[in-house]
């Protein structure tokens, strides 16, 4: 196994809307999660069909009674959630030192991605490439976006290990011939990698 592919949200960077919303909107978190993060508008963002400001405007238009909460969410979700996960960062550095090639495959808008790569250049500079849903207009677990990754970087699925927080995304990876780790099921990523035959 030569190539290790990482998701971003929930794997490389924190992504937990439940915790964020409960912290500031206890008792109303489920409704706001549906309004923002589970909305069709947010899917447009992940697909690259609208940017963050456009999605914010659309959600505000559709939910005029929640303007204050929606604006707060958009003003603070990046700083509150999109922060590096220490355990994953340790694993990435160990993998790079051991000679593995690292890639990213993520459902994320390219603007959010490039902001994070700027803020955390030391981490993202360790990767050899990235495929983003916002640039490809295609979301995991659609096999098409995996094939884009394989073709762009000349990867052989059987040589790849994919780490994602979604069981559905890992299921697709395995169907395509990759190995997979569901990140949220593993508290110690380095230990999980070693069980997969990764030498660190």
One Martini backbone bead per residue (centre of mass of N, CA, C, O) as a GRO file, in nm:
protein
  200
    1UNK     BB    1   0.092   0.040   0.027
    2UNK     BB    2   0.128   0.390  -0.091
    3UNK     BB    3  -0.157   0.538  -0.064
    4UNK     BB    4  -0.304   0.816   0.120
    5UNK     BB    5  -0.643   0.908   0.186
    6UNK     BB    6  -0.808   1.217   0.273
    7UNK     BB    7  -1.024   1.363   0.446
    8UNK     BB    8  -1.139   1.644   0.616
    9UNK     BB    9  -1.408   1.637   0.754
   10UNK     BB   10  -1.348   1.447   1.049
   11UNK     BB   11  -1.023   1.405   1.000
   12UNK     BB   12  -0.834   1.663   0.968
   13UNK     BB   13  -1.086   1.831   1.043
   14UNK     BB   14  -1.309   1.959   1.219
   15UNK     BB   15  -1.670   1.828   1.214
   16UNK     BB   16  -1.929   1.951   1.446
   17UNK     BB   17  -2.236   2.078   1.449
   18UNK     BB   18  -2.358   1.977   1.713
   19UNK     BB   19  -2.160   2.115   1.908
   20UNK     BB   20  -2.176   2.404   1.802
   21UNK     BB   21  -2.490   2.443   1.830
   22UNK     BB   22  -2.518   2.366   2.131
   23UNK     BB   23  -2.340   2.593   2.246
   24UNK     BB   24  -2.546   2.836   2.116
   25UNK     BB   25  -2.838   2.645   2.052
   26UNK     BB   26  -2.988   2.519   2.276
   27UNK     BB   27  -3.279   2.340   2.151
   28UNK     BB   28  -3.206   2.438   1.823
   29UNK     BB   29  -2.996   2.257   1.664
   30UNK     BB   30  -3.158   2.076   1.466
   31UNK     BB   31  -3.295   2.297   1.301
   32UNK     BB   32  -3.031   2.447   1.215
   33UNK     BB   33  -2.899   2.211   1.074
   34UNK     BB   34  -3.113   2.190   0.850
   35UNK     BB   35  -3.096   2.486   0.746
   36UNK     BB   36  -2.784   2.454   0.684
   37UNK     BB   37  -2.605   2.169   0.669
   38UNK     BB   38  -2.877   2.004   0.534
   39UNK     BB   39  -2.910   2.170   0.290
   40UNK     BB   40  -2.938   2.249  -0.040
   41UNK     BB   41  -2.745   2.488  -0.024
   42UNK     BB   42  -2.501   2.331   0.089
   43UNK     BB   43  -2.478   2.143  -0.152
   44UNK     BB   44  -2.403   2.367  -0.348
   45UNK     BB   45  -2.135   2.422  -0.215
   46UNK     BB   46  -2.003   2.139  -0.246
   47UNK     BB   47  -2.054   2.156  -0.573
   48UNK     BB   48  -1.984   2.463  -0.669
   49UNK     BB   49  -2.268   2.643  -0.726
   50UNK     BB   50  -2.174   2.807  -0.464
   51UNK     BB   51  -2.091   3.028  -0.236
   52UNK     BB   52  -2.096   3.127   0.082
   53UNK     BB   53  -2.250   3.397   0.038
   54UNK     BB   54  -2.478   3.279  -0.138
   55UNK     BB   55  -2.581   3.074   0.070
   56UNK     BB   56  -2.649   3.268   0.291
   57UNK     BB   57  -2.858   3.434   0.131
   58UNK     BB   58  -3.055   3.202   0.077
   59UNK     BB   59  -3.112   3.121   0.371
   60UNK     BB   60  -3.214   3.396   0.464
   61UNK     BB   61  -3.451   3.411   0.264
   62UNK     BB   62  -3.591   3.133   0.374
   63UNK     BB   63  -3.515   3.247   0.697
   64UNK     BB   64  -3.620   3.535   0.844
   65UNK     BB   65  -3.645   3.428   1.159
   66UNK     BB   66  -3.302   3.346   1.152
   67UNK     BB   67  -3.082   3.566   1.106
   68UNK     BB   68  -2.898   3.573   1.355
   69UNK     BB   69  -2.815   3.272   1.359
   70UNK     BB   70  -2.708   3.246   1.070
   71UNK     BB   71  -2.489   3.462   1.088
   72UNK     BB   72  -2.333   3.331   1.316
   73UNK     BB   73  -2.263   3.068   1.177
   74UNK     BB   74  -2.107   3.199   0.932
   75UNK     BB   75  -1.901   3.362   1.116
   76UNK     BB   76  -1.799   3.076   1.301
   77UNK     BB   77  -1.757   2.783   1.177
   78UNK     BB   78  -1.455   2.781   1.108
   79UNK     BB   79  -1.326   2.850   1.391
   80UNK     BB   80  -1.492   2.618   1.547
   81UNK     BB   81  -1.427   2.358   1.340
   82UNK     BB   82  -1.176   2.410   1.126
   83UNK     BB   83  -0.966   2.214   1.294
   84UNK     BB   84  -0.713   2.040   1.380
   85UNK     BB   85  -0.637   1.700   1.428
   86UNK     BB   86  -0.391   1.581   1.612
   87UNK     BB   87  -0.390   1.275   1.544
   88UNK     BB   88  -0.378   1.318   1.236
   89UNK     BB   89  -0.122   1.486   1.217
   90UNK     BB   90   0.065   1.269   1.327
   91UNK     BB   91   0.006   1.064   1.101
   92UNK     BB   92   0.095   1.234   0.860
   93UNK     BB   93   0.391   1.273   0.948
   94UNK     BB   94   0.457   0.969   0.964
   95UNK     BB   95   0.390   0.896   0.671
   96UNK     BB   96   0.584   1.088   0.532
   97UNK     BB   97   0.843   0.978   0.670
   98UNK     BB   98   0.781   0.676   0.549
   99UNK     BB   99   0.693   0.745   0.223
  100UNK     BB  100   0.411   0.832   0.181
  101UNK     BB  101   0.146   0.915  -0.015
  102UNK     BB  102  -0.063   1.212  -0.016
  103UNK     BB  103  -0.424   1.266  -0.017
  104UNK     BB  104  -0.728   1.436  -0.128
  105UNK     BB  105  -1.088   1.362  -0.049
  106UNK     BB  106  -1.352   1.612  -0.076
  107UNK     BB  107  -1.640   1.771   0.061
  108UNK     BB  108  -1.561   2.088  -0.074
  109UNK     BB  109  -1.504   2.406  -0.103
  110UNK     BB  110  -1.243   2.574  -0.240
  111UNK     BB  111  -1.235   2.821  -0.053
  112UNK     BB  112  -1.214   2.668   0.214
  113UNK     BB  113  -0.962   2.513   0.142
  114UNK     BB  114  -0.766   2.756   0.084
  115UNK     BB  115  -0.789   2.877   0.365
  116UNK     BB  116  -0.671   2.630   0.515
  117UNK     BB  117  -0.398   2.612   0.361
  118UNK     BB  118  -0.304   2.884   0.466
  119UNK     BB  119  -0.334   2.835   0.779
  120UNK     BB  120  -0.213   2.509   0.723
  121UNK     BB  121   0.054   2.464   0.549
  122UNK     BB  122   0.223   2.247   0.697
  123UNK     BB  123   0.013   2.025   0.641
  124UNK     BB  124  -0.073   2.055   0.330
  125UNK     BB  125   0.227   2.026   0.214
  126UNK     BB  126   0.223   1.696   0.244
  127UNK     BB  127   0.059   1.694  -0.012
  128UNK     BB  128   0.019   1.582  -0.362
  129UNK     BB  129  -0.307   1.612  -0.357
  130UNK     BB  130  -0.648   1.718  -0.482
  131UNK     BB  131  -1.004   1.640  -0.447
  132UNK     BB  132  -1.290   1.849  -0.512
  133UNK     BB  133  -1.623   1.893  -0.527
  134UNK     BB  134  -1.632   2.201  -0.611
  135UNK     BB  135  -1.459   2.142  -0.881
  136UNK     BB  136  -1.628   1.870  -0.988
  137UNK     BB  137  -1.936   1.847  -0.930
  138UNK     BB  138  -1.895   1.612  -0.701
  139UNK     BB  139  -2.005   1.354  -0.473
  140UNK     BB  140  -1.972   1.186  -0.216
  141UNK     BB  141  -2.022   0.844  -0.314
  142UNK     BB  142  -1.949   0.896  -0.599
  143UNK     BB  143  -1.742   0.726  -0.811
  144UNK     BB  144  -1.642   0.958  -0.998
  145UNK     BB  145  -1.449   1.104  -0.790
  146UNK     BB  146  -1.254   0.868  -0.760
  147UNK     BB  147  -1.169   0.849  -1.060
  148UNK     BB  148  -1.038   1.123  -1.067
  149UNK     BB  149  -0.815   1.057  -0.870
  150UNK     BB  150  -0.685   0.821  -1.020
  151UNK     BB  151  -0.625   0.972  -1.289
  152UNK     BB  152  -0.470   1.229  -1.197
  153UNK     BB  153  -0.252   1.035  -1.005
  154UNK     BB  154  -0.209   0.743  -1.091
  155UNK     BB  155  -0.398   0.535  -0.932
  156UNK     BB  156  -0.422   0.232  -0.750
  157UNK     BB  157  -0.662   0.110  -0.556
  158UNK     BB  158  -0.493  -0.132  -0.419
  159UNK     BB  159  -0.278   0.108  -0.311
  160UNK     BB  160  -0.520   0.223  -0.132
  161UNK     BB  161  -0.604   0.441   0.148
  162UNK     BB  162  -0.910   0.537   0.307
  163UNK     BB  163  -1.006   0.832   0.504
  164UNK     BB  164  -1.325   0.848   0.671
  165UNK     BB  165  -1.639   0.945   0.838
  166UNK     BB  166  -1.798   0.776   0.614
  167UNK     BB  167  -1.930   0.474   0.546
  168UNK     BB  168  -2.025   0.526   0.252
  169UNK     BB  169  -1.745   0.616   0.142
  170UNK     BB  170  -1.599   0.350   0.216
  171UNK     BB  171  -1.773   0.157   0.056
  172UNK     BB  172  -1.696   0.266  -0.220
  173UNK     BB  173  -1.394   0.225  -0.197
  174UNK     BB  174  -1.410  -0.086  -0.170
  175UNK     BB  175  -1.558  -0.140  -0.441
  176UNK     BB  176  -1.294  -0.007  -0.596
  177UNK     BB  177  -1.033  -0.145  -0.413
  178UNK     BB  178  -1.004  -0.016  -0.149
  179UNK     BB  179  -0.909   0.076   0.145
  180UNK     BB  180  -1.057   0.131   0.489
  181UNK     BB  181  -1.133   0.409   0.723
  182UNK     BB  182  -1.332   0.489   0.994
  183UNK     BB  183  -1.258   0.746   1.187
  184UNK     BB  184  -1.485   0.746   1.424
  185UNK     BB  185  -1.384   0.439   1.508
  186UNK     BB  186  -1.092   0.588   1.559
  187UNK     BB  187  -0.889   0.730   1.801
  188UNK     BB  188  -0.623   0.580   1.684
  189UNK     BB  189  -0.473   0.612   1.387
  190UNK     BB  190  -0.199   0.474   1.401
  191UNK     BB  191  -0.307   0.203   1.502
  192UNK     BB  192  -0.496   0.155   1.259
  193UNK     BB  193  -0.275   0.155   1.042
  194UNK     BB  194  -0.114  -0.089   1.151
  195UNK     BB  195  -0.352  -0.296   1.105
  196UNK     BB  196  -0.316  -0.233   0.775
  197UNK     BB  197   0.013  -0.244   0.725
  198UNK     BB  198   0.139   0.014   0.828
  199UNK     BB  199   0.465   0.157   0.835
  200UNK     BB  200   0.585   0.353   1.140
   0.00000   0.00000   0.00000
